[in-house]
mmCIF file of C-alpha atoms in Angstrom:
data_model
loop_
_atom_site.group_PDB
_atom_site.id
_atom_site.type_symbol
_atom_site.label_atom_id
_atom_site.label_comp_id
_atom_site.label_asym_id
_atom_site.label_seq_id
_atom_site.Cartn_x
_atom_site.Cartn_y
_atom_site.Cartn_z
ATOM 1 C CA MET A 1086 0.000 0.000 0.000
ATOM 2 C CA ALA A 1087 1.265 3.488 -0.833
ATOM 3 C CA THR A 1088 2.185 5.592 2.171
ATOM 4 C CA CYS A 1089 2.801 9.284 2.732
ATOM 5 C CA SER A 1090 6.048 10.643 4.116
ATOM 6 C CA ASP A 1091 4.657 10.575 7.677
ATOM 7 C CA GLY A 1092 4.075 6.835 7.418
ATOM 8 C CA LYS A 1093 0.268 6.924 7.306
ATOM 9 C CA ALA A 1094 -1.553 5.028 4.587
ATOM 10 C CA SER A 1095 -3.107 7.112 1.848
ATOM 11 C CA GLU A 1096 -6.625 6.547 0.632
ATOM 12 C CA SER A 1097 -5.379 5.218 -2.694
ATOM 13 C CA GLY A 1098 -3.011 2.319 -3.157
ATOM 14 C CA SER A 1099 -2.411 3.096 -6.804
ATOM 15 C CA CYS A 1100 0.946 3.578 -8.457
ATOM 16 C CA ALA A 1101 0.099 7.260 -8.902
ATOM 17 C CA GLY A 1102 -0.352 7.613 -5.158
ATOM 18 C CA PHE A 1103 3.011 5.904 -4.577
ATOM 19 C CA LEU A 1104 4.787 8.242 -6.991
ATOM 20 C CA LEU A 1105 3.188 11.345 -5.487
ATOM 21 C CA SER A 1106 4.144 10.292 -1.982
ATOM 22 C CA ASN A 1107 7.791 10.138 -3.030
ATOM 23 C CA LEU A 1108 7.989 13.513 -4.778
ATOM 24 C CA LEU A 1109 10.098 16.252 -3.294
ATOM 25 C CA ASP A 1110 8.067 18.724 -1.264
ATOM 26 C CA ASP A 1111 8.877 21.605 -3.636
ATOM 27 C CA VAL A 1112 7.582 19.642 -6.626
ATOM 28 C CA LEU A 1113 4.495 18.500 -4.740
ATOM 29 C CA VAL A 1114 3.739 22.089 -3.704
ATOM 30 C CA GLU A 1115 3.897 23.180 -7.357
ATOM 31 C CA ILE A 1116 1.466 20.430 -8.329
ATOM 32 C CA LEU A 1117 -0.967 21.115 -5.488
ATOM 33 C CA CYS A 1118 -0.959 24.863 -6.150
ATOM 34 C CA ARG A 1119 -2.259 24.165 -9.662
ATOM 35 C CA VAL A 1120 -5.481 22.674 -8.292
ATOM 36 C CA THR A 1121 -7.927 25.442 -9.213
ATOM 37 C CA ASP A 1122 -10.946 24.111 -7.318
ATOM 38 C CA ARG A 1123 -10.317 24.889 -3.626
ATOM 39 C CA LYS A 1124 -12.808 22.179 -2.594
ATOM 40 C CA HIS A 1125 -10.569 19.532 -4.152
ATOM 41 C CA LEU A 1126 -7.544 20.999 -2.374
ATOM 42 C CA THR A 1127 -9.442 20.889 0.914
ATOM 43 C CA ARG A 1128 -10.178 17.195 0.400
ATOM 44 C CA LEU A 1129 -6.518 16.552 -0.397
ATOM 45 C CA LYS A 1130 -5.610 17.804 3.090
ATOM 46 C CA SER A 1131 -7.243 14.647 4.459
ATOM 47 C CA VAL A 1132 -4.981 12.309 2.473
ATOM 48 C CA CYS A 1133 -2.375 12.308 5.239
ATOM 49 C CA LYS A 1134 -0.830 14.524 7.873
ATOM 50 C CA SER A 1135 2.185 15.518 5.790
ATOM 51 C CA TRP A 1136 -0.037 16.638 2.900
ATOM 52 C CA SER A 1137 -2.213 18.603 5.319
ATOM 53 C CA ASN A 1138 0.829 20.358 6.774
ATOM 54 C CA LEU A 1139 2.317 20.996 3.344
ATOM 55 C CA ILE A 1140 -0.896 22.535 2.014
ATOM 56 C CA THR A 1141 -1.342 24.651 5.146
ATOM 57 C CA ASP A 1142 2.267 25.818 5.511
ATOM 58 C CA ALA A 1143 3.391 26.125 1.877
ATOM 59 C CA CYS A 1144 0.462 26.027 -0.538
ATOM 60 C CA VAL A 1145 -1.899 28.387 1.296
ATOM 61 C CA PRO A 1146 0.564 31.337 1.482
ATOM 62 C CA LYS A 1147 1.593 30.857 -2.147
ATOM 63 C CA ILE A 1148 -1.976 30.557 -3.440
ATOM 64 C CA SER A 1149 -3.297 33.409 -1.303
ATOM 65 C CA ALA A 1150 -0.793 35.899 -2.706
ATOM 66 C CA SER A 1151 -2.408 35.751 -6.150
ATOM 67 C CA SER A 1152 -5.904 34.323 -5.606
ATOM 68 C CA PRO A 1153 -8.722 36.066 -7.497
ATOM 69 C CA PRO A 1154 -12.074 36.819 -5.852
ATOM 70 C CA GLN A 1155 -14.538 33.971 -6.241
ATOM 71 C CA GLY A 1156 -17.515 36.236 -5.684
ATOM 72 C CA PHE A 1157 -18.877 39.225 -3.791
ATOM 73 C CA ILE A 1158 -20.809 39.537 -0.549
ATOM 74 C CA TYR A 1159 -23.101 42.550 -0.627
ATOM 75 C CA PHE A 1160 -25.937 44.230 1.214
ATOM 76 C CA VAL A 1161 -29.208 44.280 -0.677
ATOM 77 C CA LYS A 1162 -32.423 46.229 -0.127
ATOM 78 C CA LYS A 1163 -35.839 46.153 -1.703
ATOM 79 C CA ALA A 1164 -36.086 48.904 -4.295
ATOM 80 C CA ARG A 1165 -39.753 49.754 -3.742
ATOM 81 C CA ASN A 1166 -40.068 50.282 -0.006
ATOM 82 C CA GLY A 1167 -36.368 50.914 0.654
ATOM 83 C CA LYS A 1168 -36.266 48.472 3.557
ATOM 84 C CA PRO A 1169 -32.946 46.632 3.935
ATOM 85 C CA ASN A 1170 -33.107 42.953 3.154
ATOM 86 C CA ASN A 1171 -30.215 40.689 4.072
ATOM 87 C CA ILE A 1172 -26.662 40.095 3.018
ATOM 88 C CA ASP A 1173 -26.399 38.217 -0.258
ATOM 89 C CA TYR A 1174 -23.745 36.779 -2.533
ATOM 90 C CA PHE A 1175 -23.092 36.449 -6.235
ATOM 91 C CA PRO A 1176 -20.278 34.515 -7.963
ATOM 92 C CA CYS A 1177 -17.661 36.204 -10.119
ATOM 93 C CA PRO A 1178 -17.651 34.652 -13.623
ATOM 94 C CA MET A 1179 -14.049 35.812 -14.210
ATOM 95 C CA THR A 1180 -12.837 33.250 -11.691
ATOM 96 C CA PRO A 1181 -11.736 29.858 -13.081
ATOM 97 C CA GLY A 1182 -13.017 26.742 -11.419
ATOM 98 C CA VAL A 1183 -16.344 25.968 -9.813
ATOM 99 C CA GLU A 1184 -18.007 28.878 -8.030
ATOM 100 C CA PRO A 1185 -20.785 28.272 -5.495
ATOM 101 C CA GLY A 1186 -24.208 29.680 -6.237
ATOM 102 C CA PRO A 1187 -25.688 32.405 -4.003
ATOM 103 C CA HIS A 1188 -27.866 30.011 -1.999
ATOM 104 C CA GLU A 1189 -25.044 27.495 -1.583
ATOM 105 C CA PHE A 1190 -22.644 30.140 -0.283
ATOM 106 C CA VAL A 1191 -25.107 31.665 2.190
ATOM 107 C CA LYS A 1192 -25.888 28.162 3.460
ATOM 108 C CA SER A 1193 -22.150 27.436 3.821
ATOM 109 C CA TYR A 1194 -21.725 29.993 6.606
ATOM 110 C CA SER A 1195 -25.267 30.082 8.038
ATOM 111 C CA SER A 1196 -25.062 26.377 8.892
ATOM 112 C CA LEU A 1197 -21.858 26.980 10.865
ATOM 113 C CA LEU A 1198 -23.204 29.662 13.200
ATOM 114 C CA PRO A 1199 -25.138 28.805 16.384
ATOM 115 C CA PHE A 1200 -27.767 31.401 15.420
ATOM 116 C CA GLN A 1201 -29.503 32.547 12.241
ATOM 117 C CA PRO A 1202 -27.563 35.636 11.076
ATOM 118 C CA THR A 1203 -29.345 38.802 9.934
ATOM 119 C CA ARG A 1204 -28.038 41.782 8.031
ATOM 120 C CA ASN A 1205 -26.929 43.550 11.211
ATOM 121 C CA ASP A 1206 -25.006 40.499 12.450
ATOM 122 C CA PHE A 1207 -22.544 40.477 9.547
ATOM 123 C CA LEU A 1208 -19.544 42.719 10.271
ATOM 124 C CA ASP A 1209 -16.699 42.032 7.874
ATOM 125 C CA CYS A 1210 -15.058 39.773 5.304
ATOM 126 C CA CYS A 1211 -11.278 39.671 4.947
ATOM 127 C CA ASN A 1212 -9.380 37.284 2.649
ATOM 128 C CA GLY A 1213 -11.781 34.377 3.090
ATOM 129 C CA LEU A 1214 -12.761 34.808 6.747
ATOM 130 C CA LEU A 1215 -16.158 36.198 7.814
ATOM 131 C CA LEU A 1216 -16.890 38.053 11.046
ATOM 132 C CA PHE A 1217 -20.300 37.986 12.772
ATOM 133 C CA VAL A 1218 -21.727 39.194 16.070
ATOM 134 C CA GLU A 1219 -24.750 37.622 17.756
ATOM 135 C CA GLY A 1220 -27.302 40.373 18.322
ATOM 136 C CA CYS A 1221 -26.393 42.760 21.112
ATOM 137 C CA THR A 1222 -24.505 40.185 23.201
ATOM 138 C CA LEU A 1223 -21.141 41.199 21.742
ATOM 139 C CA GLN A 1224 -20.320 37.562 21.141
ATOM 140 C CA TYR A 1225 -18.166 37.510 18.020
ATOM 141 C CA TYR A 1226 -17.742 34.574 15.647
ATOM 142 C CA VAL A 1227 -15.187 34.040 12.895
ATOM 143 C CA CYS A 1228 -16.180 31.658 10.080
ATOM 144 C CA ASN A 1229 -14.319 30.040 7.224
ATOM 145 C CA PRO A 1230 -16.944 28.720 4.763
ATOM 146 C CA MET A 1231 -14.253 26.924 2.753
ATOM 147 C CA THR A 1232 -13.020 24.706 5.593
ATOM 148 C CA LYS A 1233 -16.389 24.682 7.396
ATOM 149 C CA HIS A 1234 -14.886 26.083 10.586
ATOM 150 C CA CYS A 1235 -16.555 28.524 12.989
ATOM 151 C CA VAL A 1236 -15.034 29.705 16.271
ATOM 152 C CA ALA A 1237 -16.421 31.836 19.089
ATOM 153 C CA ILE A 1238 -14.101 34.650 20.089
ATOM 154 C CA PRO A 1239 -13.522 34.869 23.867
ATOM 155 C CA ARG A 1240 -15.438 37.736 25.418
ATOM 156 C CA GLY A 1241 -13.426 40.903 26.066
ATOM 157 C CA SER A 1242 -13.759 42.967 29.242
ATOM 158 C CA MET A 1243 -13.895 46.454 27.672
ATOM 159 C CA LEU A 1244 -16.206 46.267 24.658
ATOM 160 C CA GLU A 1245 -18.992 48.643 25.711
ATOM 161 C CA ASN A 1246 -18.140 51.695 23.567
ATOM 162 C CA ILE A 1247 -17.235 49.951 20.336
ATOM 163 C CA VAL A 1248 -18.063 51.920 17.197
ATOM 164 C CA PHE A 1249 -17.338 49.174 14.685
ATOM 165 C CA VAL A 1250 -15.307 45.972 14.302
ATOM 166 C CA SER A 1251 -12.996 44.699 11.547
ATOM 167 C CA LEU A 1252 -10.964 41.638 10.658
ATOM 168 C CA ALA A 1253 -7.226 41.826 9.961
ATOM 169 C CA PHE A 1254 -6.088 38.708 8.106
ATOM 170 C CA ASP A 1255 -3.625 37.933 5.329
ATOM 171 C CA PRO A 1256 -3.023 34.187 4.770
ATOM 172 C CA SER A 1257 -0.100 34.915 2.448
ATOM 173 C CA ARG A 1258 1.788 36.225 5.490
ATOM 174 C CA SER A 1259 0.356 34.396 8.504
ATOM 175 C CA PRO A 1260 -2.367 31.863 9.354
ATOM 176 C CA HIS A 1261 -3.348 34.031 12.342
ATOM 177 C CA TYR A 1262 -5.978 36.780 12.301
ATOM 178 C CA ARG A 1263 -6.963 39.702 14.505
ATOM 179 C CA VAL A 1264 -10.392 41.036 15.469
ATOM 180 C CA VAL A 1265 -10.086 44.808 15.909
ATOM 181 C CA CYS A 1266 -12.719 46.756 17.854
ATOM 182 C CA PHE A 1267 -12.583 50.535 17.331
ATOM 183 C CA ASP A 1268 -13.420 52.884 20.167
ATOM 184 C CA TYR A 1269 -12.923 56.480 19.098
ATOM 185 C CA SER A 1270 -16.173 57.859 20.504
ATOM 186 C CA ARG A 1271 -14.038 60.494 22.180
ATOM 187 C CA SER A 1272 -13.287 63.415 19.861
ATOM 188 C CA SER A 1273 -9.715 63.826 21.082
ATOM 189 C CA PRO A 1274 -6.801 61.387 20.946
ATOM 190 C CA PRO A 1275 -5.637 58.829 21.854
ATOM 191 C CA VAL A 1276 -7.570 56.331 19.778
ATOM 192 C CA ARG A 1277 -8.322 53.095 21.620
ATOM 193 C CA LEU A 1278 -8.293 49.754 19.851
ATOM 194 C CA ASN A 1279 -9.326 46.474 21.473
ATOM 195 C CA VAL A 1280 -7.507 43.743 19.550
ATOM 196 C CA PHE A 1281 -8.013 39.993 19.773
ATOM 197 C CA SER A 1282 -5.204 37.819 18.362
ATOM 198 C CA SER A 1283 -5.860 34.240 17.280
ATOM 199 C CA ASP A 1284 -2.168 33.601 17.830
ATOM 200 C CA THR A 1285 -2.260 34.313 21.582
ATOM 201 C CA GLY A 1286 -5.996 33.755 22.157
ATOM 202 C CA ASN A 1287 -6.138 36.997 24.167
ATOM 203 C CA TRP A 1288 -7.440 40.551 23.923
ATOM 204 C CA SER A 1289 -5.143 43.559 24.267
ATOM 205 C CA ILE A 1290 -5.747 47.318 24.400
ATOM 206 C CA HIS A 1291 -3.838 49.688 22.145
ATOM 207 C CA GLU A 1292 -3.997 53.430 22.678
ATOM 208 C CA THR A 1293 -2.290 55.380 19.954
ATOM 209 C CA PRO A 1294 -1.719 59.152 19.710
ATOM 210 C CA PHE A 1295 -3.518 60.554 16.725
ATOM 211 C CA GLY A 1296 -3.371 64.136 15.454
ATOM 212 C CA TYR A 1297 -6.815 64.045 13.898
ATOM 213 C CA SER A 1298 -10.197 64.923 15.360
ATOM 214 C CA PHE A 1299 -13.320 62.870 14.689
ATOM 215 C CA LYS A 1300 -15.559 65.575 16.153
ATOM 216 C CA ASN A 1301 -16.808 67.024 12.872
ATOM 217 C CA CYS A 1302 -16.578 63.981 10.625
ATOM 218 C CA LYS A 1303 -17.420 60.319 10.495
ATOM 219 C CA VAL A 1304 -15.436 57.280 9.479
ATOM 220 C CA VAL A 1305 -16.941 54.665 7.205
ATOM 221 C CA LYS A 1306 -17.472 51.410 9.101
ATOM 222 C CA ARG A 1307 -15.565 49.390 6.542
ATOM 223 C CA CYS A 1308 -11.823 48.777 6.645
ATOM 224 C CA ILE A 1309 -9.280 47.542 4.132
ATOM 225 C CA TYR A 1310 -6.394 45.465 5.499
ATOM 226 C CA LEU A 1311 -2.944 45.539 3.910
ATOM 227 C CA ASP A 1312 0.554 44.896 5.296
ATOM 228 C CA GLY A 1313 -0.387 45.090 8.961
ATOM 229 C CA ALA A 1314 -2.549 48.221 8.701
ATOM 230 C CA LEU A 1315 -6.296 48.920 8.504
ATOM 231 C CA TYR A 1316 -7.521 51.757 6.272
ATOM 232 C CA CYS A 1317 -10.949 53.412 6.240
ATOM 233 C CA ILE A 1318 -12.408 56.480 4.522
ATOM 234 C CA SER A 1319 -13.698 59.519 6.427
ATOM 235 C CA THR A 1320 -16.258 62.134 5.435
ATOM 236 C CA SER A 1321 -13.481 64.745 5.635
ATOM 237 C CA LYS A 1322 -11.910 63.045 2.584
ATOM 238 C CA HIS A 1323 -9.088 61.360 4.470
ATOM 239 C CA LEU A 1324 -7.917 57.788 4.338
ATOM 240 C CA VAL A 1325 -7.477 56.976 8.026
ATOM 241 C CA CYS A 1326 -4.704 54.458 8.695
ATOM 242 C CA PHE A 1327 -4.397 52.340 11.842
ATOM 243 C CA ASP A 1328 -1.045 50.539 11.749
ATOM 244 C CA LEU A 1329 -1.507 47.487 13.959
ATOM 245 C CA ASP A 1330 2.094 46.314 13.675
ATOM 246 C CA ARG A 1331 3.804 49.639 14.395
ATOM 247 C CA GLY A 1332 1.230 50.914 16.890
ATOM 248 C CA ASN A 1333 0.595 54.285 15.252
ATOM 249 C CA SER A 1334 -2.190 55.999 13.319
ATOM 250 C CA ARG A 1335 -2.426 58.798 10.814
ATOM 251 C CA ALA A 1336 -4.802 60.479 8.362
ATOM 252 C CA ILE A 1337 -3.892 60.654 4.668
ATOM 253 C CA ARG A 1338 -5.566 63.196 2.401
ATOM 254 C CA LEU A 1339 -7.378 61.526 -0.483
ATOM 255 C CA PRO A 1340 -6.154 62.515 -3.965
ATOM 256 C CA GLN A 1341 -7.953 65.482 -5.533
ATOM 257 C CA TRP A 1342 -10.011 65.721 -2.327
ATOM 258 C CA LYS A 1343 -11.360 69.211 -3.093
ATOM 259 C CA ARG A 1344 -12.938 67.900 -6.312
ATOM 260 C CA LEU A 1345 -14.506 64.792 -4.783
ATOM 261 C CA ASP A 1346 -18.243 64.518 -4.180
ATOM 262 C CA PRO A 1347 -18.737 65.797 -0.598
ATOM 263 C CA ASP A 1348 -21.671 63.413 -0.108
ATOM 264 C CA GLY A 1349 -20.190 60.391 -1.859
ATOM 265 C CA PHE A 1350 -17.427 57.880 -1.313
ATOM 266 C CA GLY A 1351 -14.916 56.248 -3.571
ATOM 267 C CA CYS A 1352 -13.360 52.824 -3.262
ATOM 268 C CA ALA A 1353 -10.126 51.849 -1.515
ATOM 269 C CA GLY A 1354 -8.526 48.427 -1.745
ATOM 270 C CA PRO A 1355 -5.380 46.386 -2.349
ATOM 271 C CA SER A 1356 -4.430 45.692 -5.948
ATOM 272 C CA ARG A 1357 -1.244 43.876 -6.965
ATOM 273 C CA GLY A 1358 0.251 44.526 -3.544
ATOM 274 C CA ARG A 1359 -0.479 48.271 -3.595
ATOM 275 C CA LEU A 1360 -3.106 50.296 -1.789
ATOM 276 C CA CYS A 1361 -5.300 51.935 -4.418
ATOM 277 C CA TYR A 1362 -8.140 54.434 -4.404
ATOM 278 C CA SER A 1363 -10.732 55.046 -7.117
ATOM 279 C CA ASP A 1364 -13.380 57.712 -7.405
ATOM 280 C CA LEU A 1365 -15.531 59.502 -9.951
ATOM 281 C CA ILE A 1366 -14.756 63.165 -10.637
ATOM 282 C CA GLY A 1367 -17.128 64.700 -13.148
ATOM 283 C CA THR A 1368 -17.475 62.036 -15.824
ATOM 284 C CA THR A 1369 -14.124 60.332 -15.321
ATOM 285 C CA PHE A 1370 -13.051 57.428 -13.115
ATOM 286 C CA TYR A 1371 -9.594 57.934 -11.617
ATOM 287 C CA ILE A 1372 -7.449 55.243 -10.004
ATOM 288 C CA TRP A 1373 -4.441 56.136 -7.842
ATOM 289 C CA PHE A 1374 -2.052 54.110 -5.727
ATOM 290 C CA LEU A 1375 -0.411 55.202 -2.501
ATOM 291 C CA GLU A 1376 3.368 55.184 -2.850
ATOM 292 C CA ASP A 1377 5.105 53.263 -0.068
ATOM 293 C CA HIS A 1378 1.868 53.136 1.921
ATOM 294 C CA CYS A 1379 3.692 52.460 5.195
ATOM 295 C CA LYS A 1380 5.720 55.694 5.110
ATOM 296 C CA ASN A 1381 4.694 57.997 2.259
ATOM 297 C CA ASP A 1382 1.410 59.820 1.736
ATOM 298 C CA ARG A 1383 1.861 60.619 -1.965
ATOM 299 C CA TRP A 1384 -0.717 59.408 -4.483
ATOM 300 C CA THR A 1385 0.198 58.497 -8.066
ATOM 301 C CA LEU A 1386 -2.387 58.371 -10.846
ATOM 302 C CA ILE A 1387 -2.246 55.043 -12.705
ATOM 303 C CA HIS A 1388 -5.384 55.128 -14.856
ATOM 304 C CA SER A 1389 -8.413 57.180 -15.839
ATOM 305 C CA ILE A 1390 -11.611 56.009 -17.526
ATOM 306 C CA ASN A 1391 -13.894 58.453 -19.262
ATOM 307 C CA VAL A 1392 -17.478 57.294 -18.832
ATOM 308 C CA ASP A 1393 -18.250 58.696 -22.275
ATOM 309 C CA TYR A 1394 -16.202 55.743 -23.549
ATOM 310 C CA LEU A 1395 -18.642 53.418 -21.819
ATOM 311 C CA GLY A 1396 -21.554 55.286 -23.328
ATOM 312 C CA LYS A 1397 -20.142 54.886 -26.829
ATOM 313 C CA HIS A 1398 -19.902 51.137 -26.318
ATOM 314 C CA GLN A 1399 -23.379 50.544 -24.963
ATOM 315 C CA HIS A 1400 -24.034 48.126 -27.788
ATOM 316 C CA ARG A 1401 -21.758 45.656 -26.016
ATOM 317 C CA LEU A 1402 -24.298 45.319 -23.208
ATOM 318 C CA ASP A 1403 -27.910 44.279 -23.468
ATOM 319 C CA ARG A 1404 -30.618 46.952 -23.498
ATOM 320 C CA ILE A 1405 -32.103 45.869 -20.172
ATOM 321 C CA THR A 1406 -28.782 46.551 -18.477
ATOM 322 C CA ILE A 1407 -28.415 49.932 -20.150
ATOM 323 C CA SER A 1408 -31.930 50.933 -19.143
ATOM 324 C CA ARG A 1409 -30.963 50.269 -15.527
ATOM 325 C CA PHE A 1410 -27.924 52.500 -15.748
ATOM 326 C CA GLY A 1411 -29.977 55.675 -15.838
ATOM 327 C CA LYS A 1412 -27.245 58.235 -16.330
ATOM 328 C CA ILE A 1413 -23.816 56.853 -17.117
ATOM 329 C CA SER A 1414 -22.377 59.384 -14.659
ATOM 330 C CA ALA A 1415 -24.267 57.560 -11.873
ATOM 331 C CA LEU A 1416 -21.724 54.719 -12.039
ATOM 332 C CA ARG A 1417 -19.624 54.233 -8.923
ATOM 333 C CA PRO A 1418 -16.552 52.081 -8.108
ATOM 334 C CA PHE A 1419 -17.334 48.962 -6.078
ATOM 335 C CA ALA A 1420 -14.071 47.051 -5.628
ATOM 336 C CA LEU A 1421 -10.580 46.456 -7.000
ATOM 337 C CA HIS A 1422 -9.205 43.116 -8.131
ATOM 338 C CA PRO A 1423 -6.418 42.099 -5.713
ATOM 339 C CA ALA A 1424 -4.270 40.341 -8.331
ATOM 340 C CA LEU A 1425 -5.119 41.949 -11.698
ATOM 341 C CA ASP A 1426 -5.471 45.452 -13.143
ATOM 342 C CA VAL A 1427 -9.260 45.237 -12.977
ATOM 343 C CA ILE A 1428 -11.829 47.511 -11.360
ATOM 344 C CA PHE A 1429 -15.416 46.530 -10.544
ATOM 345 C CA PHE A 1430 -18.028 49.271 -10.799
ATOM 346 C CA GLY A 1431 -21.708 49.763 -11.455
ATOM 347 C CA THR A 1432 -24.998 51.141 -10.205
ATOM 348 C CA PRO A 1433 -27.431 49.911 -7.529
ATOM 349 C CA ARG A 1434 -28.712 47.458 -10.155
ATOM 350 C CA VAL A 1435 -25.634 46.101 -11.979
ATOM 351 C CA MET A 1436 -21.938 45.342 -11.520
ATOM 352 C CA LEU A 1437 -19.368 45.375 -14.312
ATOM 353 C CA SER A 1438 -15.647 44.706 -14.592
ATOM 354 C CA TYR A 1439 -13.177 46.831 -16.526
ATOM 355 C CA HIS A 1440 -9.687 45.676 -17.566
ATOM 356 C CA LEU A 1441 -7.358 48.647 -17.440
ATOM 357 C CA GLN A 1442 -4.864 47.352 -19.995
ATOM 358 C CA ASP A 1443 -7.116 46.338 -22.885
ATOM 359 C CA ARG A 1444 -10.028 48.664 -21.953
ATOM 360 C CA ARG A 1445 -12.467 45.747 -21.990
ATOM 361 C CA PHE A 1446 -15.556 45.753 -19.794
ATOM 362 C CA LYS A 1447 -17.998 42.988 -19.009
ATOM 363 C CA LEU A 1448 -21.300 42.565 -17.217
ATOM 364 C CA ILE A 1449 -20.669 40.648 -13.960
ATOM 365 C CA TYR A 1450 -24.039 40.663 -12.229
ATOM 366 C CA ARG A 1451 -27.531 42.069 -12.471
ATOM 367 C CA VAL A 1452 -29.832 42.128 -9.423
ATOM 368 C CA ARG A 1453 -33.521 41.318 -9.524
ATOM 369 C CA GLU A 1454 -35.947 43.990 -10.663
ATOM 370 C CA ASP A 1455 -37.158 44.692 -7.118
ATOM 371 C CA MET A 1456 -33.691 44.762 -5.487
ATOM 372 C CA GLN A 1457 -30.791 47.193 -5.217
ATOM 373 C CA ILE A 1458 -27.155 46.879 -4.179
ATOM 374 C CA LEU A 1459 -26.973 48.959 -1.015
ATOM 375 C CA LEU A 1460 -24.136 51.531 -0.991
ATOM 376 C CA GLY A 1461 -22.105 49.345 -3.309
ATOM 377 C CA GLN A 1462 -18.773 51.113 -2.993
ATOM 378 C CA LEU A 1463 -18.886 50.706 0.790
ATOM 379 C CA LEU A 1464 -20.766 47.459 1.325
ATOM 380 C CA VAL A 1465 -19.473 45.141 -1.388
ATOM 381 C CA PHE A 1466 -16.942 42.644 -0.008
ATOM 382 C CA PRO A 1467 -14.774 40.594 -2.396
ATOM 383 C CA TYR A 1468 -14.648 36.975 -1.219
ATOM 384 C CA THR A 1469 -11.585 34.812 -1.843
ATOM 385 C CA PRO A 1470 -11.733 31.261 -0.421
ATOM 386 C CA CYS A 1471 -9.020 30.375 2.090
ATOM 387 C CA LEU A 1472 -7.802 26.998 3.342
ATOM 388 C CA VAL A 1473 -6.590 28.141 6.771
ATOM 389 C CA ASN A 1474 -7.979 26.064 9.647
ATOM 390 C CA LEU A 1475 -9.414 27.966 12.622
ATOM 391 C CA LYS A 1476 -8.472 26.829 16.114
ATOM 392 C CA HIS A 1477 -10.935 26.929 18.989
ATOM 393 C CA PHE A 1478 -10.238 28.833 22.198
ATOM 394 C CA GLY A 1479 -10.858 27.893 25.794
#
């Protein structure tokens, strides 16, 4: 019978299994990383302990660094009465492999939680992990729909004045995640962060001096995580940075902030390892990246898209979609592709993708007639499946 390198019998006694078990780890990692369907890779972790460790320690970081989004989690509301519905999901057809349908994905995390989640219970999605809170009990749960894991986060002792909560997780760098609770209800510094680490299993309090007042502005309750820092957009047209690794915070002026819509918001996100920001000024989409985002606050323009170009190519989309556009200038950025030069944008009714290099756009998703994507640029979460196992605490 074929055996793996740890001596345990594999499920298959075939010659192929014997050959695979004797491959060098580097070669085996290259082979496993080419498995496009993450479900198959998850099943391969059960072949033997050495394969499980190899996939977790070597394949997951390598795959995660370039994984495309498999779909998008979004908030939806009924168009007629304006009442919020629930969180929903749609697959991204650009992604190779087998994508789960909306119902299948919602079921994949709902079945893991000890309660039936509502719209208000969903807090964040970061690189494949989902964060929920059960009602007003402040009991947080982290879920991984891919591995079918759900863990309850130990209760913290100082969580009464929390404004919002975010996940900080990057499987390409570490299998550990952080739950970050923001408490900046006070208008003057320091900013207080309550941080739970899955590495230590404990909460800690971070108070950081911050030369920026929240008295006359608000911060969007949606963060982007990149290289140890959380970024969120403020109504004063700043990108507020909370550096979890270095223990400092700062506010970065958004590019062309005087020309931005005072009542609207653009889209921030990681793309090809850079922190990017996109917004609509007049009838043109602009995309910038933040140079050396850990030290420098200078923005560099990398692309602009005139919406008149989209209008001239309306024949490439069906008439029903065009009729739902209304004015082309009503388009807004939704998300950025983490691994490709692609931006996702649309209206409350449709989402499209646009390839910056070949100027090609494509219809990604169209909601039902009676539904709308709620605040798409703020409440659309790219979902990339992750194979990291979650450990239980206590």
